[in-house]
């Protein structure tokens, strides 16, 4: 040991190189997101080592059923969280919009890093815009939030469920693959027991699909976007475009490293959106949306020099979409952020009660 110190290697005893295993799903988007996180960590902490570990989840293995038919948002994270809790991996990278409103007991999220584009986009096979789609055109999405907001813009459209990663969905659109939509038929065949439901299917070919801008941009296929929806026309999912960096709650050292790379605005706004999700009681069975931004008085058409303010757009409704309510709240930045969430939840619940 004395010889090592004399050769200038005494720091070996002060600091040991850390090796971090980072859990991720195996989809193209998940790997791109994890590579982005690893690259940023390597540049910030060059003395440490970071390696991706691919973990299969229930949501990856079950691709045929609609998400609301196979469970909650946790279908994409449970197996990964189990690996975190067991200590087999040190952290995990997810899309925050796919996460339940609370992590599993014993786990937590680091502060949010800078957000990618939070908007939703439309990819069309032939038409040049939403307005140019023919009457009754077929649009695919796996999200009730997107479905019901899209139907507010174009009630004549047929919106069908679609599963798969971004590449798979785009292939289904461009190749004209038949999309089967299950319907319940209460008529009974003479050879079957009375009152037993038979499953039948309608067949459709897609004219377009709705995706998150963040995902299609991250995999480098944003040139295929036909149209961006404004946040007002289609309010994004809570924390859409934001990565969730999940780790054990007792791993203070890694938490400090992750938090040092966070973005203050993203962390504030995504936190407000997810607080709305939690308080309104949203899940994958219900249409829920929230988008928070920091706006200046000038942005709101006021030339005064007052302080910036928080603006929250939110939407919530019933599973069948027959009841939908939205709200817009603007609050002073100096106020408790819970005030804007409480007001949004109260306003939506009031509107749903009188609808």
PDB file of N, CA and C in Angstrom, residues 265-318:
ATOM      1  N   UNK A 265     -37.583  23.284 -14.781  1.00  0.00           N
ATOM      2  CA  UNK A 265     -38.921  23.499 -15.345  1.00  0.00           C
ATOM      3  C   UNK A 265     -39.639  22.167 -15.571  1.00  0.00           C
ATOM      4  N   UNK A 266     -38.933  21.202 -16.182  1.00  0.00           N
ATOM      5  CA  UNK A 266     -39.550  19.899 -16.434  1.00  0.00           C
ATOM      6  C   UNK A 266     -39.977  19.243 -15.132  1.00  0.00           C
ATOM      7  N   UNK A 267     -39.115  19.304 -14.129  1.00  0.00           N
ATOM      8  CA  UNK A 267     -39.426  18.662 -12.855  1.00  0.00           C
ATOM      9  C   UNK A 267     -40.664  19.288 -12.213  1.00  0.00           C
ATOM     10  N   UNK A 268     -40.771  20.606 -12.295  1.00  0.00           N
ATOM     11  CA  UNK A 268     -41.930  21.297 -11.736  1.00  0.00           C
ATOM     12  C   UNK A 268     -43.202  20.929 -12.492  1.00  0.00           C
ATOM     13  N   UNK A 269     -43.180  21.074 -13.824  1.00  0.00           N
ATOM     14  CA  UNK A 269     -44.395  20.873 -14.617  1.00  0.00           C
ATOM     15  C   UNK A 269     -44.835  19.413 -14.645  1.00  0.00           C
ATOM     16  N   UNK A 270     -43.896  18.497 -14.830  1.00  0.00           N
ATOM     17  CA  UNK A 270     -44.245  17.080 -14.834  1.00  0.00           C
ATOM     18  C   UNK A 270     -44.770  16.653 -13.461  1.00  0.00           C
ATOM     19  N   UNK A 271     -44.211  17.227 -12.407  1.00  0.00           N
ATOM     20  CA  UNK A 271     -44.684  16.914 -11.056  1.00  0.00           C
ATOM     21  C   UNK A 271     -46.120  17.355 -10.841  1.00  0.00           C
ATOM     22  N   UNK A 272     -46.483  18.517 -11.365  1.00  0.00           N
ATOM     23  CA  UNK A 272     -47.857  19.013 -11.252  1.00  0.00           C
ATOM     24  C   UNK A 272     -48.806  18.122 -12.043  1.00  0.00           C
ATOM     25  N   UNK A 273     -48.394  17.730 -13.243  1.00  0.00           N
ATOM     26  CA  UNK A 273     -49.240  16.858 -14.071  1.00  0.00           C
ATOM     27  C   UNK A 273     -49.486  15.519 -13.395  1.00  0.00           C
ATOM     28  N   UNK A 274     -48.450  14.952 -12.809  1.00  0.00           N
ATOM     29  CA  UNK A 274     -48.619  13.653 -12.152  1.00  0.00           C
ATOM     30  C   UNK A 274     -49.387  13.774 -10.841  1.00  0.00           C
ATOM     31  N   UNK A 275     -49.304  14.917 -10.203  1.00  0.00           N
ATOM     32  CA  UNK A 275     -50.117  15.131  -9.003  1.00  0.00           C
ATOM     33  C   UNK A 275     -51.594  15.196  -9.380  1.00  0.00           C
ATOM     34  N   UNK A 276     -51.895  15.806 -10.522  1.00  0.00           N
ATOM     35  CA  UNK A 276     -53.277  15.803 -11.002  1.00  0.00           C
ATOM     36  C   UNK A 276     -53.746  14.374 -11.269  1.00  0.00           C
ATOM     37  N   UNK A 277     -52.901  13.578 -11.935  1.00  0.00           N
ATOM     38  CA  UNK A 277     -53.230  12.176 -12.212  1.00  0.00           C
ATOM     39  C   UNK A 277     -53.565  11.430 -10.926  1.00  0.00           C
ATOM     40  N   UNK A 278     -52.767  11.644  -9.919  1.00  0.00           N
ATOM     41  CA  UNK A 278     -52.966  10.953  -8.645  1.00  0.00           C
ATOM     42  C   UNK A 278     -54.273  11.386  -7.979  1.00  0.00           C
ATOM     43  N   UNK A 279     -54.536  12.682  -7.958  1.00  0.00           N
ATOM     44  CA  UNK A 279     -55.699  13.191  -7.223  1.00  0.00           C
ATOM     45  C   UNK A 279     -57.013  12.939  -7.955  1.00  0.00           C
ATOM     46  N   UNK A 280     -56.983  12.920  -9.277  1.00  0.00           N
ATOM     47  CA  UNK A 280     -58.215  12.691 -10.026  1.00  0.00           C
ATOM     48  C   UNK A 280     -58.559  11.204 -10.084  1.00  0.00           C
ATOM     49  N   UNK A 281     -57.546  10.347  -9.809  1.00  0.00           N
ATOM     50  CA  UNK A 281     -57.779   8.910  -9.805  1.00  0.00           C
ATOM     51  C   UNK A 281     -57.684   8.282 -11.179  1.00  0.00           C
ATOM     52  N   UNK A 282     -56.762   8.776 -12.002  1.00  0.00           N
ATOM     53  CA  UNK A 282     -56.631   8.283 -13.367  1.00  0.00           C
ATOM     54  C   UNK A 282     -55.893   6.956 -13.463  1.00  0.00           C
ATOM     55  N   UNK A 283     -56.236   6.178 -14.497  1.00  0.00           N
ATOM     56  CA  UNK A 283     -55.525   4.941 -14.805  1.00  0.00           C
ATOM     57  C   UNK A 283     -55.721   4.642 -16.290  1.00  0.00           C
ATOM     58  N   UNK A 284     -55.208   3.508 -16.767  1.00  0.00           N
ATOM     59  CA  UNK A 284     -55.268   3.210 -18.196  1.00  0.00           C
ATOM     60  C   UNK A 284     -56.679   2.873 -18.671  1.00  0.00           C
ATOM     61  N   UNK A 285     -57.627   2.693 -17.737  1.00  0.00           N
ATOM     62  CA  UNK A 285     -59.008   2.415 -18.111  1.00  0.00           C
ATOM     63  C   UNK A 285     -59.786   3.698 -18.394  1.00  0.00           C
ATOM     64  N   UNK A 286     -59.253   4.835 -17.974  1.00  0.00           N
ATOM     65  CA  UNK A 286     -59.973   6.098 -18.056  1.00  0.00           C
ATOM     66  C   UNK A 286     -59.186   7.121 -18.880  1.00  0.00           C
ATOM     67  N   UNK A 287     -59.894   7.990 -19.608  1.00  0.00           N
ATOM     68  CA  UNK A 287     -59.193   9.044 -20.338  1.00  0.00           C
ATOM     69  C   UNK A 287     -58.767  10.163 -19.391  1.00  0.00           C
ATOM     70  N   UNK A 288     -57.478  10.381 -19.264  1.00  0.00           N
ATOM     71  CA  UNK A 288     -56.973  11.430 -18.383  1.00  0.00           C
ATOM     72  C   UNK A 288     -55.815  12.132 -19.076  1.00  0.00           C
ATOM     73  N   UNK A 289     -55.796  13.461 -18.979  1.00  0.00           N
ATOM     74  CA  UNK A 289     -54.755  14.253 -19.637  1.00  0.00           C
ATOM     75  C   UNK A 289     -54.379  15.416 -18.740  1.00  0.00           C
ATOM     76  N   UNK A 290     -53.132  15.853 -18.809  1.00  0.00           N
ATOM     77  CA  UNK A 290     -52.689  17.021 -18.052  1.00  0.00           C
ATOM     78  C   UNK A 290     -51.419  17.574 -18.687  1.00  0.00           C
ATOM     79  N   UNK A 291     -51.407  18.860 -18.884  1.00  0.00           N
ATOM     80  CA  UNK A 291     -50.211  19.516 -19.425  1.00  0.00           C
ATOM     81  C   UNK A 291     -50.013  20.844 -18.707  1.00  0.00           C
ATOM     82  N   UNK A 292     -48.848  21.007 -18.117  1.00  0.00           N
ATOM     83  CA  UNK A 292     -48.509  22.220 -17.382  1.00  0.00           C
ATOM     84  C   UNK A 292     -47.365  22.949 -18.088  1.00  0.00           C
ATOM     85  N   UNK A 293     -47.445  24.258 -18.105  1.00  0.00           N
ATOM     86  CA  UNK A 293     -46.389  25.051 -18.715  1.00  0.00           C
ATOM     87  C   UNK A 293     -46.222  26.341 -17.907  1.00  0.00           C
ATOM     88  N   UNK A 294     -45.089  26.986 -18.084  1.00  0.00           N
ATOM     89  CA  UNK A 294     -44.847  28.291 -17.476  1.00  0.00           C
ATOM     90  C   UNK A 294     -45.047  29.333 -18.559  1.00  0.00           C
ATOM     91  N   UNK A 295     -45.991  30.232 -18.355  1.00  0.00           N
ATOM     92  CA  UNK A 295     -46.321  31.237 -19.375  1.00  0.00           C
ATOM     93  C   UNK A 295     -46.085  32.636 -18.815  1.00  0.00           C
ATOM     94  N   UNK A 296     -45.701  33.516 -19.706  1.00  0.00           N
ATOM     95  CA  UNK A 296     -45.524  34.914 -19.318  1.00  0.00           C
ATOM     96  C   UNK A 296     -46.814  35.662 -19.581  1.00  0.00           C
ATOM     97  N   UNK A 297     -46.960  36.830 -18.979  1.00  0.00           N
ATOM     98  CA  UNK A 297     -48.141  37.643 -19.227  1.00  0.00           C
ATOM     99  C   UNK A 297     -48.216  38.035 -20.698  1.00  0.00           C
ATOM    100  N   UNK A 298     -47.065  38.194 -21.351  1.00  0.00           N
ATOM    101  CA  UNK A 298     -47.039  38.539 -22.773  1.00  0.00           C
ATOM    102  C   UNK A 298     -47.650  37.420 -23.606  1.00  0.00           C
ATOM    103  N   UNK A 299     -47.362  36.154 -23.208  1.00  0.00           N
ATOM    104  CA  UNK A 299     -47.930  35.006 -23.919  1.00  0.00           C
ATOM    105  C   UNK A 299     -49.456  35.008 -23.838  1.00  0.00           C
ATOM    106  N   UNK A 300     -49.983  35.580 -22.775  1.00  0.00           N
ATOM    107  CA  UNK A 300     -51.427  35.599 -22.564  1.00  0.00           C
ATOM    108  C   UNK A 300     -52.060  36.876 -23.114  1.00  0.00           C
ATOM    109  N   UNK A 301     -51.314  37.639 -23.927  1.00  0.00           N
ATOM    110  CA  UNK A 301     -51.853  38.838 -24.539  1.00  0.00           C
ATOM    111  C   UNK A 301     -51.830  40.049 -23.637  1.00  0.00           C
ATOM    112  N   UNK A 302     -51.038  39.999 -22.584  1.00  0.00           N
ATOM    113  CA  UNK A 302     -50.937  41.105 -21.644  1.00  0.00           C
ATOM    114  C   UNK A 302     -49.530  41.668 -21.710  1.00  0.00           C
ATOM    115  N   UNK A 303     -49.404  42.963 -21.923  1.00  0.00           N
ATOM    116  CA  UNK A 303     -48.086  43.577 -22.074  1.00  0.00           C
ATOM    117  C   UNK A 303     -47.449  43.965 -20.760  1.00  0.00           C
ATOM    118  N   UNK A 304     -48.110  43.643 -19.658  1.00  0.00           N
ATOM    119  CA  UNK A 304     -47.540  44.011 -18.362  1.00  0.00           C
ATOM    120  C   UNK A 304     -46.312  43.174 -18.065  1.00  0.00           C
ATOM    121  N   UNK A 305     -45.543  43.608 -17.108  1.00  0.00           N
ATOM    122  CA  UNK A 305     -44.291  42.925 -16.758  1.00  0.00           C
ATOM    123  C   UNK A 305     -44.443  42.093 -15.486  1.00  0.00           C
ATOM    124  N   UNK A 306     -45.618  41.533 -15.286  1.00  0.00           N
ATOM    125  CA  UNK A 306     -45.831  40.719 -14.094  1.00  0.00           C
ATOM    126  C   UNK A 306     -45.039  39.422 -14.190  1.00  0.00           C
ATOM    127  N   UNK A 307     -44.943  38.738 -13.062  1.00  0.00           N
ATOM    128  CA  UNK A 307     -44.198  37.478 -13.009  1.00  0.00           C
ATOM    129  C   UNK A 307     -44.829  36.412 -13.890  1.00  0.00           C
ATOM    130  N   UNK A 308     -44.010  35.451 -14.309  1.00  0.00           N
ATOM    131  CA  UNK A 308     -44.534  34.306 -15.048  1.00  0.00           C
ATOM    132  C   UNK A 308     -45.541  33.545 -14.188  1.00  0.00           C
ATOM    133  N   UNK A 309     -46.402  32.788 -14.851  1.00  0.00           N
ATOM    134  CA  UNK A 309     -47.444  32.060 -14.147  1.00  0.00           C
ATOM    135  C   UNK A 309     -47.502  30.624 -14.629  1.00  0.00           C
ATOM    136  N   UNK A 310     -48.075  29.760 -13.805  1.00  0.00           N
ATOM    137  CA  UNK A 310     -48.268  28.359 -14.160  1.00  0.00           C
ATOM    138  C   UNK A 310     -49.614  28.188 -14.848  1.00  0.00           C
ATOM    139  N   UNK A 311     -49.605  27.484 -15.986  1.00  0.00           N
ATOM    140  CA  UNK A 311     -50.842  27.189 -16.698  1.00  0.00           C
ATOM    141  C   UNK A 311     -51.010  25.680 -16.764  1.00  0.00           C
ATOM    142  N   UNK A 312     -52.178  25.197 -16.336  1.00  0.00           N
ATOM    143  CA  UNK A 312     -52.460  23.771 -16.356  1.00  0.00           C
ATOM    144  C   UNK A 312     -53.706  23.499 -17.190  1.00  0.00           C
ATOM    145  N   UNK A 313     -53.537  22.695 -18.247  1.00  0.00           N
ATOM    146  CA  UNK A 313     -54.658  22.167 -19.016  1.00  0.00           C
ATOM    147  C   UNK A 313     -54.882  20.732 -18.561  1.00  0.00           C
ATOM    148  N   UNK A 314     -56.128  20.359 -18.316  1.00  0.00           N
ATOM    149  CA  UNK A 314     -56.398  18.995 -17.850  1.00  0.00           C
ATOM    150  C   UNK A 314     -57.742  18.511 -18.373  1.00  0.00           C
ATOM    151  N   UNK A 315     -57.850  17.188 -18.496  1.00  0.00           N
ATOM    152  CA  UNK A 315     -59.077  16.547 -18.977  1.00  0.00           C
ATOM    153  C   UNK A 315     -59.248  15.225 -18.265  1.00  0.00           C
ATOM    154  N   UNK A 316     -60.519  14.859 -18.017  1.00  0.00           N
ATOM    155  CA  UNK A 316     -60.818  13.585 -17.376  1.00  0.00           C
ATOM    156  C   UNK A 316     -62.221  13.175 -17.780  1.00  0.00           C
ATOM    157  N   UNK A 317     -62.463  11.856 -17.826  1.00  0.00           N
ATOM    158  CA  UNK A 317     -63.793  11.423 -18.218  1.00  0.00           C
ATOM    159  C   UNK A 317     -64.074   9.979 -17.866  1.00  0.00           C
ATOM    160  N   UNK A 318     -65.232   9.516 -18.307  1.00  0.00           N
ATOM    161  CA  UNK A 318     -65.658   8.147 -18.055  1.00  0.00           C
ATOM    162  C   UNK A 318     -64.995   7.195 -19.049  1.00  0.00           C
TER     163      UNK A 318
END
